[in-house]
Amino acid sequence: MVMALKKKPVTGMKDILPQEMEIRDYVIWLIKDTYKTYGFTSMETPCVEHIENLCSKQGGDNEKLIFKIMKRGEKLKIDTAKEENDLADGGLRYDLTVPLARYYANHANELPSPFKALQIGNVWRADRPQKGRFRQFMQCDIDILGEPGNLAEIELILATTAMLGKLNFRNFTVCINDRNILKAMAAYSGFREEDYDEVFIILDKMDKIGAEGVAKELEEMGYTKENVETYLNLFEEVNPDVTGVRYLKEKLGDYLKDETADGMELIISSVEAAKECEFNLKFDPTLVRGQSYYTGTIFEVTMDDFGGSVAGGGRYDKMIGKFTGQDTPACGFSIGFERIVMLLLENGYQVPGKAKRKAYLLEKNMPKEGMLKVLAMAKADREAGSQVLIANMKKNKKFQKEQLMEDGYSEIVDCYCDSVDQL
Amino acid sequence: MVMALKKKPVTGMKDILPQEMEIRDYVIWLIKDTYKTYGFTSMETPCVEHIENLCSKQGGDNEKLIFKIMKRGEKLKIDTAKEENDLADGGLRYDLTVPLARYYANHANELPSPFKALQIGNVWRADRPQKGRFRQFMQCDIDILGEPGNLAEIELILATTAMLGKLNFRNFTVCINDRNILKAMAAYSGFREEDYDEVFIILDKMDKIGAEGVAKELEEMGYTKENVETYLNLFEEVNPDVTGVRYLKEKLGDYLKDETADGMELIISSVEAAKECEFNLKFDPTLVRGQSYYTGTIFEVTMDDFGGSVAGGGRYDKMIGKFTGQDTPACGFSIGFERIVMLLLENGYQVPGKAKRKAYLLEKNMPKEGMLKVLAMAKADREAGSQVLIANMKKNKKFQKEQLMEDGYSEIVDCYCDSVDQL
């Protein structure tokens, strides 16, 4: 009568075992604790969003990957349904940004301005399953809404790097650029505005195929040798720091607004001066970041021992306006939570300040007096901060103890019925 | 081109504002911190489960309330679909117990035995929307799998009440009973086994309609006056403590196994002796708890200032076997997380140990030197444990400060461009 249970989780999603959960719980706590010192406040939206909101073209390719929720009851009309969206009225969110925009539109009057939002939550994408990539994964975003100045960028970078530092990450690099610098360099080199997207897609490969590769691909796309040469020379002349920014301010002239260059310089100097831990801050004019919604600064965190970025973000001043009809300055930084956890697991990371673990093993048929004695001792241990397990003694006590020691129980107390008063 | 955004969340689900999130974050932290001292370990399963698992008759009426996930790509065949489950391959979980059973079946070899599981996560039910009841809500369950003895019940009750005590709840009552005592009392009174469920449904109304009301309804259902009288007399004679248990052990004779009565007595004495905070522990032979899967002890936490229970649980030794083919002793306690948070909000609960909040307001066009000065001060404040906000000064500074003070910023520093070095 009972249908067969499927023991495995659904395709592409994973069960999380206690060992990993210990790290996840700690990282979530640390993120919240750190970001709060920067004035961010937690917020949350439902995991399910209106299907219309999810399909409103804000999500790019992610909109193809939505887990859709079927209509229920009378609203579900299987007979007359022609296409998917006749059957669905909701979907699982594929990111935290679209829900944030809806939330802000719904609650702006009840929120402080600027609103410094911290969201940690699962998102779902029906991607092709592959190693290390899951269909449910946790995202962790901080966003500052309503702050037009560079203070937003500075605080986002300081908070994110402080958190990474507290997890003992060192030697990571924060790359920073600005969409307006990207555009100015392309304009200066003679590219037309309508070609920028194509040019940037090729530029984005710089770290993989090198300057020569980029030049080759640009020429193959039909851009003139002169434009391509001017463009690539620029990149060669730019130092990866404030001097590089100053050089471009001089060199690009009217193509680049002074405030863009000055803003970038302020961000870099401020972060260098106020950072809470050691890391490299790099002005990287080749940084592109794919999402089309960025309007200004963009940034990314890379690590030497990990290919690809572990965090990224930027300014998107035009997105919320598309939802609310009124532009709202916005800037955000998203941490690749799953990548961070994966790196910590790979490095054998130990959660700091672990409580002492103590186990009491009870012989079979322990009388009431013995039980009360053990419970009283456990209570005292717990009040002293220990993590205490009380369990029944197994036949194979040796194996049981080995298992407990593997689980971190450093003190194991045997409790026999006839000698519990001697404990 | 862009479709209109819906600002409200989907029907029956809610956005959570920062003020409530602060309490939720704290309660989640406290739950994890407290339960860990009792040896529980965090675990997690995906929010999406196989539709077959959700519809396997373990979930009772909740199975009618599933949010179903539509198949994707070629697997979705709208033309030939006849019924809902032709279109769906997954669903959002409606509780944490069915996923726990699947998880345990999948990972038993990798888990300690007994396995003390702590789960905090959202569940979804497409209930009719009503005040205070939501279609996405958080559940918080602790379960002990693989422990047949009463140690499980004792630790579950001690851990749950310790947590409630740390939230300053007082004068709450833990009611405890056993399905086997329920059955023995019914058998002793002459009811037939096939009538138990019906009898218990009426008994369950005792707190609402009183003994007379229960007697009346039972007689109306056709049970003999004699049976009904014997039954209700029993309840009158039972004290709500260990003496009541002892009385029943004596009175019910062979109808009640000695080990059931002795077990109940051990649980009550142990919890009374080892409890971490003050509360009433009440042996309540009228406690029924609806779920049919309970096989032994059942318990519930009620509060004077709240109608209905805020936590409940019991032993369900036969459920996991239905999934895995092998019975596994299991006992669990579920906290009504949303009710707890609602009560705390209503009582104006203040999260303890809040950091000091300090704000720096920057005059417009703050020069770089001023910015660096403020960032350095903020860094020092943060290192000293303060929660620091840096924001631009608004035209209506008075209103801005009032808002900040409402948000708990007790110190607000005005930073003017020409005097920042005097700060």
PDB file of N, CA and C in Angstrom, chain B residues 68-107:
ATOM      1  N   LYS B  68       3.177  21.588  -5.378  1.00  0.00           N
ATOM      2  CA  LYS B  68       3.862  20.647  -6.264  1.00  0.00           C
ATOM      3  C   LYS B  68       4.751  21.366  -7.270  1.00  0.00           C
ATOM      4  N   ILE B  69       5.880  20.744  -7.565  1.00  0.00           N
ATOM      5  CA  ILE B  69       6.857  21.310  -8.502  1.00  0.00           C
ATOM      6  C   ILE B  69       6.663  20.649  -9.856  1.00  0.00           C
ATOM      7  N   MET B  70       6.511  21.469 -10.872  1.00  0.00           N
ATOM      8  CA  MET B  70       6.261  20.945 -12.214  1.00  0.00           C
ATOM      9  C   MET B  70       7.502  20.288 -12.808  1.00  0.00           C
ATOM     10  N   LYS B  71       7.270  19.214 -13.543  1.00  0.00           N
ATOM     11  CA  LYS B  71       8.370  18.630 -14.321  1.00  0.00           C
ATOM     12  C   LYS B  71       8.909  19.685 -15.280  1.00  0.00           C
ATOM     13  N   ARG B  72      10.117  19.453 -15.771  1.00  0.00           N
ATOM     14  CA  ARG B  72      10.750  20.421 -16.638  1.00  0.00           C
ATOM     15  C   ARG B  72      11.173  19.763 -17.960  1.00  0.00           C
ATOM     16  N   GLY B  73      11.309  20.608 -18.984  1.00  0.00           N
ATOM     17  CA  GLY B  73      11.836  20.150 -20.274  1.00  0.00           C
ATOM     18  C   GLY B  73      10.966  19.077 -20.905  1.00  0.00           C
ATOM     19  N   GLU B  74      11.628  18.068 -21.455  1.00  0.00           N
ATOM     20  CA  GLU B  74      10.897  17.040 -22.205  1.00  0.00           C
ATOM     21  C   GLU B  74       9.995  16.190 -21.323  1.00  0.00           C
ATOM     22  N   LYS B  75      10.307  16.153 -20.028  1.00  0.00           N
ATOM     23  CA  LYS B  75       9.516  15.313 -19.131  1.00  0.00           C
ATOM     24  C   LYS B  75       8.119  15.877 -18.895  1.00  0.00           C
ATOM     25  N   LEU B  76       7.963  17.157 -19.143  1.00  0.00           N
ATOM     26  CA  LEU B  76       6.654  17.787 -18.966  1.00  0.00           C
ATOM     27  C   LEU B  76       5.835  17.585 -20.236  1.00  0.00           C
ATOM     28  N   LYS B  77       4.800  16.779 -20.145  1.00  0.00           N
ATOM     29  CA  LYS B  77       3.964  16.499 -21.318  1.00  0.00           C
ATOM     30  C   LYS B  77       2.557  17.008 -21.043  1.00  0.00           C
ATOM     31  N   ILE B  78       2.340  18.247 -21.421  1.00  0.00           N
ATOM     32  CA  ILE B  78       1.058  18.887 -21.106  1.00  0.00           C
ATOM     33  C   ILE B  78      -0.079  18.237 -21.892  1.00  0.00           C
ATOM     34  N   ASP B  79       0.200  17.860 -23.149  1.00  0.00           N
ATOM     35  CA  ASP B  79      -0.841  17.319 -24.023  1.00  0.00           C
ATOM     36  C   ASP B  79      -1.462  16.042 -23.476  1.00  0.00           C
ATOM     37  N   THR B  80      -0.625  15.170 -22.958  1.00  0.00           N
ATOM     38  CA  THR B  80      -1.125  13.848 -22.570  1.00  0.00           C
ATOM     39  C   THR B  80      -1.410  13.733 -21.074  1.00  0.00           C
ATOM     40  N   ALA B  81      -1.144  14.810 -20.327  1.00  0.00           N
ATOM     41  CA  ALA B  81      -1.336  14.740 -18.872  1.00  0.00           C
ATOM     42  C   ALA B  81      -2.806  14.567 -18.534  1.00  0.00           C
ATOM     43  N   LYS B  82      -3.067  13.636 -17.626  1.00  0.00           N
ATOM     44  CA  LYS B  82      -4.451  13.402 -17.192  1.00  0.00           C
ATOM     45  C   LYS B  82      -4.693  13.979 -15.804  1.00  0.00           C
ATOM     46  N   GLU B  83      -3.734  13.776 -14.915  1.00  0.00           N
ATOM     47  CA  GLU B  83      -3.927  14.258 -13.543  1.00  0.00           C
ATOM     48  C   GLU B  83      -2.680  14.975 -13.034  1.00  0.00           C
ATOM     49  N   GLU B  84      -2.850  15.612 -11.891  1.00  0.00           N
ATOM     50  CA  GLU B  84      -1.782  16.448 -11.329  1.00  0.00           C
ATOM     51  C   GLU B  84      -0.430  15.767 -11.311  1.00  0.00           C
ATOM     52  N   ASN B  85      -0.419  14.524 -10.810  1.00  0.00           N
ATOM     53  CA  ASN B  85       0.883  13.892 -10.602  1.00  0.00           C
ATOM     54  C   ASN B  85       1.554  13.435 -11.902  1.00  0.00           C
ATOM     55  N   ASP B  86       0.842  13.585 -13.043  1.00  0.00           N
ATOM     56  CA  ASP B  86       1.518  13.405 -14.334  1.00  0.00           C
ATOM     57  C   ASP B  86       2.430  14.589 -14.629  1.00  0.00           C
ATOM     58  N   LEU B  87       2.095  15.727 -14.028  1.00  0.00           N
ATOM     59  CA  LEU B  87       2.808  16.970 -14.339  1.00  0.00           C
ATOM     60  C   LEU B  87       3.911  17.297 -13.323  1.00  0.00           C
ATOM     61  N   ALA B  88       3.844  16.676 -12.149  1.00  0.00           N
ATOM     62  CA  ALA B  88       4.759  17.054 -11.059  1.00  0.00           C
ATOM     63  C   ALA B  88       5.746  15.938 -10.762  1.00  0.00           C
ATOM     64  N   ASP B  89       6.981  16.295 -10.441  1.00  0.00           N
ATOM     65  CA  ASP B  89       7.935  15.278  -9.992  1.00  0.00           C
ATOM     66  C   ASP B  89       8.489  15.581  -8.611  1.00  0.00           C
ATOM     67  N   GLY B  90       8.101  16.723  -8.060  1.00  0.00           N
ATOM     68  CA  GLY B  90       8.572  17.069  -6.728  1.00  0.00           C
ATOM     69  C   GLY B  90       7.535  17.884  -6.000  1.00  0.00           C
ATOM     70  N   GLY B  91       7.841  18.201  -4.765  1.00  0.00           N
ATOM     71  CA  GLY B  91       6.949  19.048  -3.986  1.00  0.00           C
ATOM     72  C   GLY B  91       7.721  19.658  -2.839  1.00  0.00           C
ATOM     73  N   LEU B  92       7.198  20.774  -2.324  1.00  0.00           N
ATOM     74  CA  LEU B  92       7.821  21.367  -1.149  1.00  0.00           C
ATOM     75  C   LEU B  92       7.405  20.562   0.075  1.00  0.00           C
ATOM     76  N   ARG B  93       8.331  20.249   0.936  1.00  0.00           N
ATOM     77  CA  ARG B  93       8.037  19.430   2.112  1.00  0.00           C
ATOM     78  C   ARG B  93       6.981  20.115   2.991  1.00  0.00           C
ATOM     79  N   TYR B  94       6.089  19.315   3.580  1.00  0.00           N
ATOM     80  CA  TYR B  94       5.066  19.873   4.469  1.00  0.00           C
ATOM     81  C   TYR B  94       5.432  19.656   5.929  1.00  0.00           C
ATOM     82  N   ASP B  95       6.472  18.873   6.185  1.00  0.00           N
ATOM     83  CA  ASP B  95       6.998  18.765   7.540  1.00  0.00           C
ATOM     84  C   ASP B  95       8.463  18.356   7.455  1.00  0.00           C
ATOM     85  N   LEU B  96       9.100  18.197   8.610  1.00  0.00           N
ATOM     86  CA  LEU B  96      10.509  17.807   8.620  1.00  0.00           C
ATOM     87  C   LEU B  96      10.683  16.331   8.968  1.00  0.00           C
ATOM     88  N   THR B  97       9.569  15.637   9.225  1.00  0.00           N
ATOM     89  CA  THR B  97       9.672  14.260   9.705  1.00  0.00           C
ATOM     90  C   THR B  97       9.837  13.271   8.553  1.00  0.00           C
ATOM     91  N   VAL B  98       9.039  13.439   7.503  1.00  0.00           N
ATOM     92  CA  VAL B  98       9.200  12.565   6.338  1.00  0.00           C
ATOM     93  C   VAL B  98      10.605  12.721   5.742  1.00  0.00           C
ATOM     94  N   PRO B  99      11.107  13.964   5.553  1.00  0.00           N
ATOM     95  CA  PRO B  99      12.488  14.099   5.073  1.00  0.00           C
ATOM     96  C   PRO B  99      13.516  13.478   6.031  1.00  0.00           C
ATOM     97  N   LEU B 100      13.275  13.578   7.330  1.00  0.00           N
ATOM     98  CA  LEU B 100      14.197  12.962   8.298  1.00  0.00           C
ATOM     99  C   LEU B 100      14.256  11.450   8.102  1.00  0.00           C
ATOM    100  N   ALA B 101      13.090  10.846   7.886  1.00  0.00           N
ATOM    101  CA  ALA B 101      13.054   9.391   7.676  1.00  0.00           C
ATOM    102  C   ALA B 101      13.843   9.019   6.416  1.00  0.00           C
ATOM    103  N   ARG B 102      13.667   9.806   5.340  1.00  0.00           N
ATOM    104  CA  ARG B 102      14.416   9.536   4.106  1.00  0.00           C
ATOM    105  C   ARG B 102      15.921   9.707   4.323  1.00  0.00           C
ATOM    106  N   TYR B 103      16.279  10.778   5.000  1.00  0.00           N
ATOM    107  CA  TYR B 103      17.683  11.088   5.305  1.00  0.00           C
ATOM    108  C   TYR B 103      18.322   9.953   6.104  1.00  0.00           C
ATOM    109  N   TYR B 104      17.576   9.494   7.120  1.00  0.00           N
ATOM    110  CA  TYR B 104      18.107   8.424   7.971  1.00  0.00           C
ATOM    111  C   TYR B 104      18.280   7.142   7.160  1.00  0.00           C
ATOM    112  N   ALA B 105      17.309   6.860   6.293  1.00  0.00           N
ATOM    113  CA  ALA B 105      17.406   5.674   5.441  1.00  0.00           C
ATOM    114  C   ALA B 105      18.614   5.774   4.515  1.00  0.00           C
ATOM    115  N   ASN B 106      18.892   6.973   4.057  1.00  0.00           N
ATOM    116  CA  ASN B 106      19.970   7.190   3.089  1.00  0.00           C
ATOM    117  C   ASN B 106      21.351   7.203   3.735  1.00  0.00           C
ATOM    118  N   HIS B 107      21.429   7.608   4.979  1.00  0.00           N
ATOM    119  CA  HIS B 107      22.734   7.888   5.576  1.00  0.00           C
ATOM    120  C   HIS B 107      23.015   7.149   6.881  1.00  0.00           C
TER     121      HIS B 107
END
